[in-house]
Amino acid sequence: RKEVEQDPGPFNVPEGATVAFNCTYSNSASQSFFWYRQDCRKEPKLLMSVYSSGNEDGRFTAQLNRASQYISLLIRDSKLSDSATYLCVVKGGSQGNLIFGKGTKLSVKP
Amino acid sequence: GAGVSQSPSNKVTEKGKDVELRCDPISGHTALYWYRQRLGQGLEFLIYFQGNSAPDKSGLPSDRFSAERTGESVSTLTIQRTQQEDSAVYLCASSLERTSIPQESQYFGPGTRLTVL
């Protein structure tokens, strides 16, 4: 089983749609969780951390389910500018290395 | 303040040549990471520095790859006798510390796009 798994997509949605991505991780000792965003031919940038109680940042909501070892990202009212690849990232175990998923590609169409 | 910078931004080289890639992390960031990203693929961890030491070299794909860091600042990734499969974007990231701050994330540089002909 891969350490961090994501559906690669692509998710093609119209503007204004709500879209959700899920991610699963294999190391139950993982401590911290993040969503990064990567635009085409650009470096990854932190979108938001994921807290145990769930957290929201504007149109973006992240949730963590430790029992099932999955993380989700919900984007409401999608904008054209949301088109990117969304990377699920897990900080695991005693070493604390960041493990990146391969990303889910989102394309928002007019 | 300044972010992570990398140079060169693009490098085209011939098979068999050596290349050196440079990373300047955010000032004060003690942890520094190198990743490789092939076209259309995810990030592949190469090596991690805490200060000038590299406790985790597990991702280096072969002994042709080496990296060093000096002054707890600049790092160089060296690839000897480059092969075509080394073609990728090499990304550097830095963070304050590796483990003590659970939600501490990494900040990435723009990458070096390496093409081996």
Tab-separated table of C-alpha atoms in Angstrom:
chain	number	residue	atom	x	y	z
A	1	ARG	CA	0.000	0.000	0.000
A	2	LYS	CA	1.336	3.431	-0.922
A	3	GLU	CA	2.023	5.764	1.958
A	4	VAL	CA	-0.272	8.498	0.682
A	5	GLU	CA	-2.851	7.757	-1.988
A	6	GLN	CA	-4.998	10.135	-3.970
A	7	ASP	CA	-7.303	9.820	-6.927
A	8	PRO	CA	-5.281	11.439	-9.752
A	9	GLY	CA	-8.395	12.786	-11.453
A	10	PRO	CA	-8.786	14.897	-13.438
A	11	PHE	CA	-11.843	16.395	-11.872
A	12	ASN	CA	-13.525	18.610	-14.463
A	13	VAL	CA	-16.134	20.857	-12.864
A	14	PRO	CA	-18.037	24.020	-13.869
A	15	GLU	CA	-17.510	27.310	-12.120
A	16	GLY	CA	-19.497	27.507	-8.915
A	17	ALA	CA	-19.494	23.788	-8.309
A	18	THR	CA	-18.533	22.115	-5.056
A	19	VAL	CA	-15.810	19.511	-5.350
A	20	ALA	CA	-14.286	17.166	-2.795
A	21	PHE	CA	-10.979	15.295	-2.790
A	22	ASN	CA	-10.064	12.432	-0.542
A	23	CYS	CA	-6.702	11.061	0.446
A	24	THR	CA	-5.710	7.999	2.464
A	25	TYR	CA	-2.498	7.412	4.369
A	26	SER	CA	-0.954	4.194	5.617
A	27	ASN	CA	1.076	5.241	8.688
A	28	SER	CA	-1.223	5.400	11.689
A	29	ALA	CA	1.520	7.236	13.613
A	30	SER	CA	1.323	10.211	11.259
A	31	GLN	CA	1.146	13.438	13.176
A	32	SER	CA	0.369	16.281	10.844
A	33	PHE	CA	-1.478	16.741	7.634
A	34	PHE	CA	-1.527	19.361	4.913
A	35	TRP	CA	-2.963	20.201	1.553
A	36	TYR	CA	-0.609	21.807	-0.947
A	37	ARG	CA	-1.507	23.254	-4.304
A	38	GLN	CA	0.693	22.994	-7.362
A	39	ASP	CA	0.036	24.981	-10.518
A	40	CYS	CA	1.311	23.724	-13.835
A	41	ARG	CA	5.108	23.973	-14.029
A	42	LYS	CA	5.252	25.719	-10.656
A	43	GLU	CA	6.418	24.696	-7.218
A	44	PRO	CA	3.992	23.353	-4.576
A	45	LYS	CA	2.566	25.913	-2.184
A	46	LEU	CA	0.898	25.317	1.146
A	47	LEU	CA	-2.870	25.639	0.882
A	48	MET	CA	-3.823	24.740	4.430
A	49	SER	CA	-2.983	22.545	7.372
A	50	VAL	CA	-5.515	19.928	8.440
A	51	TYR	CA	-6.488	19.831	12.084
A	52	SER	CA	-8.167	17.004	13.954
A	53	SER	CA	-11.312	19.007	14.536
A	54	GLY	CA	-11.519	20.052	10.897
A	55	ASN	CA	-10.844	23.558	9.711
A	56	GLU	CA	-12.104	26.040	7.208
A	57	ASP	CA	-10.398	28.803	5.255
A	58	GLY	CA	-12.852	30.722	3.130
A	59	ARG	CA	-14.189	28.397	0.463
A	60	PHE	CA	-11.891	25.573	1.544
A	61	THR	CA	-12.682	23.021	4.256
A	62	ALA	CA	-10.299	20.306	5.367
A	63	GLN	CA	-11.194	17.324	7.510
A	64	LEU	CA	-9.265	14.491	9.090
A	65	ASN	CA	-10.553	11.056	10.041
A	66	ARG	CA	-7.815	9.364	12.059
A	67	ALA	CA	-9.776	6.150	12.594
A	68	SER	CA	-10.126	5.611	8.856
A	69	GLN	CA	-6.837	7.320	8.024
A	70	TYR	CA	-8.189	9.667	5.454
A	71	ILE	CA	-8.119	13.377	4.821
A	72	SER	CA	-10.504	15.395	2.715
A	73	LEU	CA	-10.556	18.777	1.048
A	74	LEU	CA	-13.813	20.452	0.057
A	75	ILE	CA	-13.854	23.426	-2.294
A	76	ARG	CA	-17.084	25.383	-2.510
A	77	ASP	CA	-18.077	27.826	-5.256
A	78	SER	CA	-15.187	26.784	-7.496
A	79	LYS	CA	-13.328	29.516	-9.371
A	80	LEU	CA	-11.372	29.235	-12.603
A	81	SER	CA	-8.296	30.094	-10.569
A	82	ASP	CA	-8.764	26.967	-8.448
A	83	SER	CA	-7.581	24.886	-11.403
A	84	ALA	CA	-4.418	23.160	-10.189
A	85	THR	CA	-3.143	19.902	-8.770
A	86	TYR	CA	-3.911	19.387	-5.096
A	87	LEU	CA	-1.334	17.443	-3.113
A	88	CYS	CA	-2.180	15.582	0.069
A	89	VAL	CA	0.779	15.676	2.444
A	90	VAL	CA	1.352	13.687	5.608
A	91	LYS	CA	4.026	14.258	8.232
A	92	GLY	CA	4.716	10.889	9.678
A	93	GLY	CA	6.179	9.135	12.644
A	94	SER	CA	9.280	10.014	14.623
A	95	GLN	CA	11.222	11.302	11.647
A	96	GLY	CA	8.590	13.797	10.695
A	97	ASN	CA	9.371	13.634	7.020
A	98	LEU	CA	6.698	14.996	4.710
A	99	ILE	CA	5.223	12.369	2.425
A	100	PHE	CA	3.513	13.741	-0.672
A	101	GLY	CA	0.697	12.106	-2.548
A	102	LYS	CA	0.880	12.232	-6.325
A	103	GLY	CA	-1.868	14.809	-6.444
A	104	THR	CA	-5.391	15.239	-7.753
A	105	LYS	CA	-5.820	17.433	-10.787
A	106	LEU	CA	-8.719	19.874	-10.785
A	107	SER	CA	-9.910	21.740	-13.847
A	108	VAL	CA	-12.618	24.365	-13.378
A	109	LYS	CA	-14.362	25.331	-16.609
A	110	PRO	CA	-16.406	28.463	-17.374
B	1	GLY	CA	11.217	38.416	3.385
B	2	ALA	CA	12.851	36.456	0.591
B	3	GLY	CA	11.638	32.974	-0.151
B	4	VAL	CA	13.588	29.908	-1.188
B	5	SER	CA	15.649	30.532	-4.291
B	6	GLN	CA	17.229	28.050	-6.646
B	7	SER	CA	19.699	28.339	-9.474
B	8	PRO	CA	19.908	27.840	-12.315
B	9	SER	CA	16.241	27.891	-13.228
B	10	ASN	CA	16.943	25.776	-16.285
B	11	LYS	CA	19.876	23.543	-17.114
B	12	VAL	CA	20.450	21.617	-20.311
B	13	THR	CA	23.379	19.252	-20.305
B	14	GLU	CA	24.772	16.374	-22.266
B	15	LYS	CA	24.651	12.821	-21.049
B	16	GLY	CA	27.724	12.008	-18.969
B	17	LYS	CA	28.377	15.543	-17.757
B	18	ASP	CA	28.241	16.587	-14.114
B	19	VAL	CA	25.776	19.221	-12.925
B	20	GLU	CA	25.495	21.233	-9.747
B	21	LEU	CA	22.217	22.691	-8.526
B	22	ARG	CA	22.014	25.339	-5.854
B	23	CYS	CA	19.434	26.135	-3.190
B	24	ASP	CA	19.254	29.164	-0.908
B	25	PRO	CA	16.722	28.483	1.841
B	26	ILE	CA	14.715	31.018	3.781
B	27	SER	CA	16.980	32.715	6.304
B	28	GLY	CA	16.800	30.996	9.686
B	29	HIS	CA	15.296	27.781	8.368
B	30	THR	CA	17.340	24.923	9.786
B	31	ALA	CA	15.779	22.121	7.758
B	32	LEU	CA	16.348	21.806	4.025
B	33	TYR	CA	14.969	19.213	1.631
B	34	TRP	CA	15.627	18.183	-1.951
B	35	TYR	CA	12.939	16.563	-4.105
B	36	ARG	CA	12.753	15.447	-7.691
B	37	GLN	CA	9.632	15.680	-9.836
B	38	ARG	CA	9.529	14.012	-13.203
B	39	LEU	CA	7.043	15.278	-15.786
B	40	GLY	CA	3.508	14.437	-14.732
B	41	GLN	CA	4.683	12.630	-11.611
B	42	GLY	CA	4.567	13.292	-7.865
B	43	LEU	CA	7.365	14.573	-5.675
B	44	GLU	CA	10.167	12.117	-4.973
B	45	PHE	CA	12.110	12.773	-1.749
B	46	LEU	CA	15.879	12.795	-2.222
B	47	ILE	CA	17.625	14.069	0.901
B	48	TYR	CA	17.066	16.092	4.043
B	49	PHE	CA	19.438	18.357	6.002
B	50	GLN	CA	19.107	19.443	9.606
B	51	GLY	CA	21.687	22.187	9.921
B	52	ASN	CA	24.666	20.993	7.892
B	53	SER	CA	24.059	17.311	8.598
B	54	ALA	CA	22.115	14.948	6.402
B	55	PRO	CA	20.447	12.378	8.669
B	56	ASP	CA	18.226	11.100	5.897
B	57	LYS	CA	19.767	10.311	2.527
B	58	SER	CA	17.363	7.489	1.859
B	59	GLY	CA	15.936	8.987	-1.286
B	60	LEU	CA	19.131	9.459	-3.271
B	61	PRO	CA	18.621	7.203	-6.299
B	62	SER	CA	22.252	6.275	-6.848
B	63	ASP	CA	25.822	7.100	-5.836
B	64	ARG	CA	25.930	9.572	-8.722
B	65	PHE	CA	23.833	11.868	-6.547
B	66	SER	CA	25.319	13.777	-3.631
B	67	ALA	CA	24.451	16.888	-1.686
B	68	GLU	CA	26.039	19.143	0.841
B	69	ARG	CA	25.067	22.116	2.922
B	70	THR	CA	27.330	24.726	4.431
B	71	GLY	CA	26.844	27.452	7.010
B	72	GLU	CA	23.395	26.053	7.727
B	73	SER	CA	22.374	27.900	4.609
B	74	VAL	CA	23.173	27.172	0.983
B	75	SER	CA	22.911	23.627	-0.302
B	76	THR	CA	24.177	22.111	-3.530
B	77	LEU	CA	22.923	18.954	-5.172
B	78	THR	CA	25.463	17.363	-7.489
B	79	ILE	CA	24.651	14.797	-10.130
B	80	GLN	CA	27.653	13.105	-11.686
B	81	ARG	CA	27.703	11.448	-15.094
B	82	THR	CA	24.149	12.538	-15.824
B	83	GLN	CA	21.770	10.157	-17.558
B	84	GLN	CA	18.645	10.918	-19.544
B	85	GLU	CA	16.474	9.527	-16.743
B	86	ASP	CA	17.825	12.293	-14.487
B	87	SER	CA	15.778	14.804	-16.477
B	88	ALA	CA	13.282	16.320	-14.062
B	89	VAL	CA	12.537	19.384	-11.994
B	90	TYR	CA	14.641	19.440	-8.841
B	91	LEU	CA	12.849	21.228	-6.019
B	92	CYS	CA	14.322	22.501	-2.798
B	93	ALA	CA	12.269	23.286	0.282
B	94	SER	CA	13.056	24.628	3.716
B	95	SER	CA	11.331	24.740	7.086
B	96	LEU	CA	12.087	25.995	10.555
B	97	GLU	CA	12.570	22.553	12.082
B	98	ARG	CA	11.701	19.041	11.167
B	99	THR	CA	9.886	17.534	14.067
B	100	SER	CA	9.392	19.923	16.946
B	101	ILE	CA	6.611	21.931	15.363
B	102	PRO	CA	3.899	19.517	14.262
B	103	GLN	CA	2.187	21.870	11.895
B	104	GLU	CA	5.396	23.381	10.493
B	105	SER	CA	5.205	23.065	6.742
B	106	GLN	CA	7.779	23.395	4.005
B	107	TYR	CA	8.300	26.290	1.657
B	108	PHE	CA	9.432	25.445	-1.827
B	109	GLY	CA	11.739	27.151	-4.251
B	110	PRO	CA	10.804	27.512	-7.935
B	111	GLY	CA	12.914	24.504	-8.894
B	112	THR	CA	15.633	23.787	-11.431
B	113	ARG	CA	14.453	22.160	-14.643
B	114	LEU	CA	17.184	19.751	-15.726
B	115	THR	CA	17.241	18.334	-19.215
B	116	VAL	CA	19.804	15.700	-20.095
B	117	LEU	CA	20.236	15.231	-23.824
